[in-house]
PDB file of C-alpha atoms in Angstrom:
ATOM      1  CA  MET A  27     140.774 123.016 145.060  1.00  0.00           C
ATOM      2  CA  ARG A  28     141.748 124.766 141.809  1.00  0.00           C
ATOM      3  CA  SER A  29     144.959 125.311 139.883  1.00  0.00           C
ATOM      4  CA  ALA A  30     145.883 126.013 136.268  1.00  0.00           C
ATOM      5  CA  GLY A  31     142.440 125.121 134.975  1.00  0.00           C
ATOM      6  CA  VAL A  32     142.246 121.903 136.973  1.00  0.00           C
ATOM      7  CA  SER A  33     139.274 121.732 139.309  1.00  0.00           C
ATOM      8  CA  LEU A  34     138.642 119.116 141.970  1.00  0.00           C
ATOM      9  CA  ARG A  35     135.227 119.240 143.540  1.00  0.00           C
ATOM     10  CA  LEU A  36     135.049 116.246 145.808  1.00  0.00           C
ATOM     11  CA  SER A  37     133.335 115.589 149.087  1.00  0.00           C
ATOM     12  CA  VAL A  38     132.818 112.888 151.672  1.00  0.00           C
ATOM     13  CA  PRO A  39     129.528 111.029 151.134  1.00  0.00           C
ATOM     14  CA  VAL A  40     127.072 110.594 153.973  1.00  0.00           C
ATOM     15  CA  ASP A  41     127.617 107.240 155.637  1.00  0.00           C
ATOM     16  CA  SER A  42     125.169 104.743 154.120  1.00  0.00           C
ATOM     17  CA  CYS A  43     124.519 103.069 157.469  1.00  0.00           C
ATOM     18  CA  LEU A  44     123.183 106.380 158.802  1.00  0.00           C
ATOM     19  CA  VAL A  45     120.799 107.134 155.943  1.00  0.00           C
ATOM     20  CA  MET A  46     117.847 105.319 157.515  1.00  0.00           C
ATOM     21  CA  ARG A  47     118.010 107.454 160.675  1.00  0.00           C
ATOM     22  CA  LYS A  48     116.953 111.042 161.122  1.00  0.00           C
ATOM     23  CA  GLN A  49     120.081 113.094 160.634  1.00  0.00           C
ATOM     24  CA  CYS A  50     121.256 116.504 161.696  1.00  0.00           C
ATOM     25  CA  PRO A  51     121.223 118.667 158.538  1.00  0.00           C
ATOM     26  CA  ASN A  52     124.488 120.344 159.546  1.00  0.00           C
ATOM     27  CA  CYS A  53     126.873 117.599 160.678  1.00  0.00           C
ATOM     28  CA  GLY A  54     125.155 114.642 158.992  1.00  0.00           C
ATOM     29  CA  TYR A  55     125.198 112.478 162.121  1.00  0.00           C
ATOM     30  CA  PRO A  56     122.039 110.957 163.640  1.00  0.00           C
ATOM     31  CA  VAL A  57     120.162 113.531 165.710  1.00  0.00           C
ATOM     32  CA  GLN A  58     120.767 111.623 168.945  1.00  0.00           C
ATOM     33  CA  THR A  59     124.525 111.777 168.359  1.00  0.00           C
ATOM     34  CA  CYS A  60     124.713 115.232 166.766  1.00  0.00           C
ATOM     35  CA  LEU A  61     128.215 116.693 166.983  1.00  0.00           C
ATOM     36  CA  CYS A  62     127.492 120.303 166.028  1.00  0.00           C
ATOM     37  CA  HIS A  63     128.090 121.525 169.575  1.00  0.00           C
ATOM     38  CA  ALA A  64     131.618 120.085 169.467  1.00  0.00           C
ATOM     39  CA  VAL A  65     132.675 121.451 166.074  1.00  0.00           C
ATOM     40  CA  GLN A  66     135.066 124.378 166.344  1.00  0.00           C
ATOM     41  CA  PRO A  67     136.141 125.696 162.919  1.00  0.00           C
ATOM     42  CA  VAL A  68     139.882 125.395 162.334  1.00  0.00           C
ATOM     43  CA  THR A  69     141.663 127.569 159.772  1.00  0.00           C
ATOM     44  CA  ASN A  70     144.563 125.598 158.311  1.00  0.00           C
ATOM     45  CA  TYR A  71     146.889 127.071 155.703  1.00  0.00           C
ATOM     46  CA  THR A  72     148.524 123.753 154.842  1.00  0.00           C
ATOM     47  CA  GLU A  73     146.497 122.072 152.119  1.00  0.00           C
ATOM     48  CA  VAL A  74     145.277 118.727 153.473  1.00  0.00           C
ATOM     49  CA  ILE A  75     144.478 115.994 150.942  1.00  0.00           C
ATOM     50  CA  ILE A  76     143.005 112.668 152.060  1.00  0.00           C
ATOM     51  CA  LEU A  77     143.182 109.557 149.870  1.00  0.00           C
ATOM     52  CA  GLN A  78     140.290 107.545 151.255  1.00  0.00           C
ATOM     53  CA  HIS A  79     139.575 103.887 150.577  1.00  0.00           C
ATOM     54  CA  PRO A  80     135.922 103.482 149.454  1.00  0.00           C
ATOM     55  CA  LYS A  81     135.171 101.026 152.268  1.00  0.00           C
ATOM     56  CA  GLU A  82     136.534 103.432 154.862  1.00  0.00           C
ATOM     57  CA  SER A  83     134.208 106.165 153.625  1.00  0.00           C
ATOM     58  CA  ARG A  84     131.259 103.977 154.659  1.00  0.00           C
ATOM     59  CA  HIS A  85     132.584 103.238 158.140  1.00  0.00           C
ATOM     60  CA  ALA A  86     130.432 104.859 160.828  1.00  0.00           C
ATOM     61  CA  LYS A  87     133.483 105.484 163.048  1.00  0.00           C
ATOM     62  CA  ASN A  88     135.528 107.135 160.317  1.00  0.00           C
ATOM     63  CA  THR A  89     137.259 110.302 161.536  1.00  0.00           C
ATOM     64  CA  VAL A  90     137.710 112.058 158.192  1.00  0.00           C
ATOM     65  CA  ARG A  91     134.068 113.088 158.430  1.00  0.00           C
ATOM     66  CA  LEU A  92     135.059 115.065 161.520  1.00  0.00           C
ATOM     67  CA  LEU A  93     137.962 116.709 159.707  1.00  0.00           C
ATOM     68  CA  ASN A  94     135.611 117.693 156.904  1.00  0.00           C
ATOM     69  CA  LEU A  95     133.392 119.453 159.440  1.00  0.00           C
ATOM     70  CA  ALA A  96     136.208 121.396 161.094  1.00  0.00           C
ATOM     71  CA  LEU A  97     139.050 122.157 158.673  1.00  0.00           C
ATOM     72  CA  SER A  98     138.927 125.062 156.244  1.00  0.00           C
ATOM     73  CA  ASN A  99     141.392 123.595 153.727  1.00  0.00           C
ATOM     74  CA  ILE A 100     140.749 119.907 153.063  1.00  0.00           C
ATOM     75  CA  THR A 101     139.957 117.724 150.046  1.00  0.00           C
ATOM     76  CA  VAL A 102     138.882 114.089 150.304  1.00  0.00           C
ATOM     77  CA  ILE A 103     139.208 111.763 147.313  1.00  0.00           C
ATOM     78  CA  ARG A 104     137.990 108.182 147.319  1.00  0.00           C
ATOM     79  CA  GLY A 105     139.810 105.453 145.447  1.00  0.00           C
ATOM     80  CA  LYS A 106     142.265 102.553 145.471  1.00  0.00           C
ATOM     81  CA  LEU A 107     144.116 102.483 142.161  1.00  0.00           C
ATOM     82  CA  ALA A 108     146.179 105.084 140.324  1.00  0.00           C
ATOM     83  CA  VAL A 109     143.356 105.573 137.820  1.00  0.00           C
ATOM     84  CA  ASP A 110     141.128 106.733 140.679  1.00  0.00           C
ATOM     85  CA  PHE A 111     143.529 109.583 141.449  1.00  0.00           C
ATOM     86  CA  THR A 112     144.364 110.687 137.893  1.00  0.00           C
ATOM     87  CA  GLU A 113     142.676 114.064 138.316  1.00  0.00           C
ATOM     88  CA  LEU A 114     144.491 114.632 141.598  1.00  0.00           C
ATOM     89  CA  GLU A 115     147.850 113.709 140.070  1.00  0.00           C
ATOM     90  CA  GLN A 116     147.246 116.187 137.254  1.00  0.00           C
ATOM     91  CA  TYR A 117     146.340 118.873 139.772  1.00  0.00           C
ATOM     92  CA  LEU A 118     149.511 118.256 141.788  1.00  0.00           C
ATOM     93  CA  ARG A 119     151.656 118.491 138.657  1.00  0.00           C
ATOM     94  CA  ALA A 120     149.962 121.748 137.663  1.00  0.00           C
ATOM     95  CA  ASP A 121     150.443 123.285 141.105  1.00  0.00           C
ATOM     96  CA  PRO A 122     153.850 121.985 142.293  1.00  0.00           C
ATOM     97  CA  LYS A 123     153.902 123.473 145.772  1.00  0.00           C
ATOM     98  CA  PRO A 124     156.060 121.613 148.346  1.00  0.00           C
ATOM     99  CA  THR A 125     154.199 118.401 149.152  1.00  0.00           C
ATOM    100  CA  ALA A 126     154.748 115.522 151.583  1.00  0.00           C
ATOM    101  CA  VAL A 127     153.024 112.201 152.230  1.00  0.00           C
ATOM    102  CA  PHE A 128     152.323 111.243 155.835  1.00  0.00           C
ATOM    103  CA  TYR A 129     152.281 107.449 155.881  1.00  0.00           C
ATOM    104  CA  PRO A 130     154.635 105.008 157.671  1.00  0.00           C
ATOM    105  CA  ALA A 131     156.177 103.501 154.544  1.00  0.00           C
ATOM    106  CA  GLU A 132     159.594 101.841 154.506  1.00  0.00           C
ATOM    107  CA  GLN A 133     161.245 105.053 153.331  1.00  0.00           C
ATOM    108  CA  SER A 134     159.423 107.340 155.784  1.00  0.00           C
ATOM    109  CA  THR A 135     161.406 109.681 158.016  1.00  0.00           C
ATOM    110  CA  GLU A 136     160.157 110.289 161.541  1.00  0.00           C
ATOM    111  CA  PHE A 137     158.650 113.738 161.417  1.00  0.00           C
ATOM    112  CA  SER A 138     160.236 114.876 164.669  1.00  0.00           C
ATOM    113  CA  HIS A 139     163.650 114.517 162.983  1.00  0.00           C
ATOM    114  CA  GLY A 140     164.008 117.654 160.902  1.00  0.00           C
ATOM    115  CA  ALA A 141     160.442 118.803 161.439  1.00  0.00           C
ATOM    116  CA  GLU A 142     161.648 122.345 161.971  1.00  0.00           C
ATOM    117  CA  LYS A 143     163.194 122.465 158.487  1.00  0.00           C
ATOM    118  CA  ALA A 144     160.338 120.554 156.886  1.00  0.00           C
ATOM    119  CA  SER A 145     157.660 122.814 158.342  1.00  0.00           C
ATOM    120  CA  ALA A 146     159.159 125.789 156.531  1.00  0.00           C
ATOM    121  CA  ARG A 147     158.758 124.019 153.185  1.00  0.00           C
ATOM    122  CA  ILE A 148     155.681 121.780 153.280  1.00  0.00           C
ATOM    123  CA  LYS A 149     152.561 123.511 152.006  1.00  0.00           C
ATOM    124  CA  ARG A 150     150.537 120.421 151.121  1.00  0.00           C
ATOM    125  CA  ALA A 151     150.119 117.238 153.182  1.00  0.00           C
ATOM    126  CA  ILE A 152     148.725 113.965 151.813  1.00  0.00           C
ATOM    127  CA  PHE A 153     147.263 111.283 154.108  1.00  0.00           C
ATOM    128  CA  ILE A 154     145.818 107.810 153.445  1.00  0.00           C
ATOM    129  CA  ASP A 155     142.556 106.999 155.227  1.00  0.00           C
ATOM    130  CA  ALA A 156     141.976 103.249 155.354  1.00  0.00           C
ATOM    131  CA  SER A 157     142.601 100.123 157.382  1.00  0.00           C
ATOM    132  CA  TRP A 158     146.272  99.132 157.566  1.00  0.00           C
ATOM    133  CA  LYS A 159     145.864  96.519 154.826  1.00  0.00           C
ATOM    134  CA  GLN A 160     143.882  98.872 152.594  1.00  0.00           C
ATOM    135  CA  ALA A 161     146.331 101.745 153.160  1.00  0.00           C
ATOM    136  CA  TYR A 162     149.244  99.506 152.185  1.00  0.00           C
ATOM    137  CA  GLY A 163     147.390  98.589 149.004  1.00  0.00           C
ATOM    138  CA  ILE A 164     146.794 102.241 148.118  1.00  0.00           C
ATOM    139  CA  TRP A 165     150.467 103.014 148.660  1.00  0.00           C
ATOM    140  CA  GLN A 166     151.588 100.037 146.543  1.00  0.00           C
ATOM    141  CA  ASN A 167     149.161 100.846 143.728  1.00  0.00           C
ATOM    142  CA  ASN A 168     150.054 104.526 143.485  1.00  0.00           C
ATOM    143  CA  ALA A 169     153.724 104.822 142.575  1.00  0.00           C
ATOM    144  CA  TRP A 170     153.256 108.532 141.811  1.00  0.00           C
ATOM    145  CA  LEU A 171     153.195 109.166 145.573  1.00  0.00           C
ATOM    146  CA  ASN A 172     156.894 108.299 145.677  1.00  0.00           C
ATOM    147  CA  ARG A 173     157.719 111.595 143.973  1.00  0.00           C
ATOM    148  CA  TYR A 174     157.216 113.209 147.363  1.00  0.00           C
ATOM    149  CA  PRO A 175     159.016 112.799 150.693  1.00  0.00           C
ATOM    150  CA  PHE A 176     157.376 110.436 153.172  1.00  0.00           C
ATOM    151  CA  PHE A 177     157.052 111.123 156.894  1.00  0.00           C
ATOM    152  CA  LYS A 178     155.679 109.206 159.870  1.00  0.00           C
ATOM    153  CA  LEU A 179     154.623 110.515 163.257  1.00  0.00           C
ATOM    154  CA  PRO A 180     156.921 109.860 166.228  1.00  0.00           C
ATOM    155  CA  LEU A 181     156.054 106.869 168.384  1.00  0.00           C
ATOM    156  CA  HIS A 182     155.958 108.941 171.565  1.00  0.00           C
ATOM    157  CA  GLN A 183     152.670 110.412 170.339  1.00  0.00           C
ATOM    158  CA  SER A 184     149.764 108.410 171.741  1.00  0.00           C
ATOM    159  CA  GLY A 185     146.519 107.726 169.938  1.00  0.00           C
ATOM    160  CA  GLN A 186     143.313 108.674 171.751  1.00  0.00           C
ATOM    161  CA  TYR A 187     140.824 106.936 169.483  1.00  0.00           C
ATOM    162  CA  THR A 188     139.841 103.996 171.669  1.00  0.00           C
ATOM    163  CA  ILE A 189     136.765 102.714 169.824  1.00  0.00           C
ATOM    164  CA  ARG A 190     138.885 101.412 166.920  1.00  0.00           C
ATOM    165  CA  ASN A 191     141.773  99.592 168.532  1.00  0.00           C
ATOM    166  CA  SER A 192     145.026  98.526 166.910  1.00  0.00           C
ATOM    167  CA  ASP A 193     148.196  97.046 168.356  1.00  0.00           C
ATOM    168  CA  LEU A 194     150.326  98.192 165.427  1.00  0.00           C
ATOM    169  CA  GLU A 195     152.975 100.880 165.634  1.00  0.00           C
ATOM    170  CA  TYR A 196     152.053 104.316 164.314  1.00  0.00           C
ATOM    171  CA  SER A 197     148.420 103.454 164.981  1.00  0.00           C
ATOM    172  CA  PHE A 198     146.665 106.809 164.887  1.00  0.00           C
ATOM    173  CA  SER A 199     143.267 107.750 163.580  1.00  0.00           C
ATOM    174  CA  THR A 200     143.470 109.912 160.481  1.00  0.00           C
ATOM    175  CA  LEU A 201     142.161 112.853 162.504  1.00  0.00           C
ATOM    176  CA  GLU A 202     144.979 112.468 165.025  1.00  0.00           C
ATOM    177  CA  ALA A 203     147.588 112.197 162.286  1.00  0.00           C
ATOM    178  CA  VAL A 204     146.302 115.381 160.656  1.00  0.00           C
ATOM    179  CA  ALA A 205     146.001 117.236 163.975  1.00  0.00           C
ATOM    180  CA  TYR A 206     149.559 116.402 165.091  1.00  0.00           C
ATOM    181  CA  THR A 207     150.971 117.189 161.654  1.00  0.00           C
ATOM    182  CA  LEU A 208     149.301 120.596 161.491  1.00  0.00           C
ATOM    183  CA  ALA A 209     150.519 121.295 165.012  1.00  0.00           C
ATOM    184  CA  SER A 210     154.089 120.769 163.778  1.00  0.00           C
ATOM    185  CA  LEU A 211     153.711 122.537 160.443  1.00  0.00           C
ATOM    186  CA  GLU A 212     151.725 125.560 161.581  1.00  0.00           C
ATOM    187  CA  GLN A 213     151.926 125.465 165.371  1.00  0.00           C
ATOM    188  CA  LEU A 214     148.176 124.928 165.090  1.00  0.00           C
ATOM    189  CA  ASP A 215     146.509 123.979 168.373  1.00  0.00           C
ATOM    190  CA  PRO A 216     145.332 120.346 167.988  1.00  0.00           C
ATOM    191  CA  ALA A 217     142.888 120.630 170.902  1.00  0.00           C
ATOM    192  CA  PRO A 218     139.755 121.554 168.870  1.00  0.00           C
ATOM    193  CA  LEU A 219     140.185 118.518 166.620  1.00  0.00           C
ATOM    194  CA  LEU A 220     141.029 116.171 169.488  1.00  0.00           C
ATOM    195  CA  ARG A 221     138.014 117.393 171.484  1.00  0.00           C
ATOM    196  CA  LEU A 222     135.820 116.629 168.483  1.00  0.00           C
ATOM    197  CA  LEU A 223     137.309 113.141 168.315  1.00  0.00           C
ATOM    198  CA  ASN A 224     136.752 112.610 172.039  1.00  0.00           C
ATOM    199  CA  THR A 225     133.140 113.734 171.676  1.00  0.00           C
ATOM    200  CA  LEU A 226     132.562 111.170 168.931  1.00  0.00           C
ATOM    201  CA  THR A 227     134.143 108.497 171.128  1.00  0.00           C
ATOM    202  CA  ALA A 228     131.919 109.454 174.068  1.00  0.00           C
ATOM    203  CA  GLN A 229     128.821 109.374 171.863  1.00  0.00           C
ATOM    204  CA  TRP A 230     129.652 105.861 170.693  1.00  0.00           C
ATOM    205  CA  GLN A 231     130.399 104.642 174.200  1.00  0.00           C
ATOM    206  CA  ARG A 232     126.959 105.786 175.347  1.00  0.00           C
ATOM    207  CA  PHE A 233     125.439 103.092 173.159  1.00  0.00           C
ATOM    208  CA  LEU A 234     127.902 100.303 173.936  1.00  0.00           C
ATOM    209  CA  PRO A 235     126.638  97.525 176.242  1.00  0.00           C
ATOM    210  CA  GLN A 236     127.810  98.016 179.805  1.00  0.00           C
ATOM    211  CA  ARG A 237     130.174  95.374 181.194  1.00  0.00           C
ATOM    212  CA  ASP A 238     130.198  94.325 184.826  1.00  0.00           C
TER     213      ASP A 238
END
């Protein structure tokens, strides 16, 4: 991601809990749960930026790793405090394309309300990848995010990520949030991303103990 001399070269680290196992050199998952067959490249014109909590980056069930495999236009930055995102903030100032934050904050507007108008303007979408408590902390510690409009996904959307349950409203995996947002902004088919998510879920369920 480059603009006006500012360069961000950031990537998602390989999950530390997977390092001890033999991994697929392409997708980075253990060979027995390789996801290469399920990855369908997705060309997205909206610039997707993920603010990822460091603990979330080490979670084996994290879905941003899947987005990194599939999307053509994505940057993932780990951090918690404003100082962790200084380079990103400078980049955004240097390249002031229409930007929105997709997080259910108090000031967030439901994206279905006015999505048609918003989709014509938004060229960059920022998401927070973390547990609910961690995401709230990132939002609170990064006042610079409030320069941009906030949106939340409509409640009638249903999350499909069943191996990380939550009873909270607006409880979507980051992959689902990105997929539904790109579907609204670009009329991009979310099916390739959702199939990848479902494949990960099925792989995990293969190794869960069976209940009678």
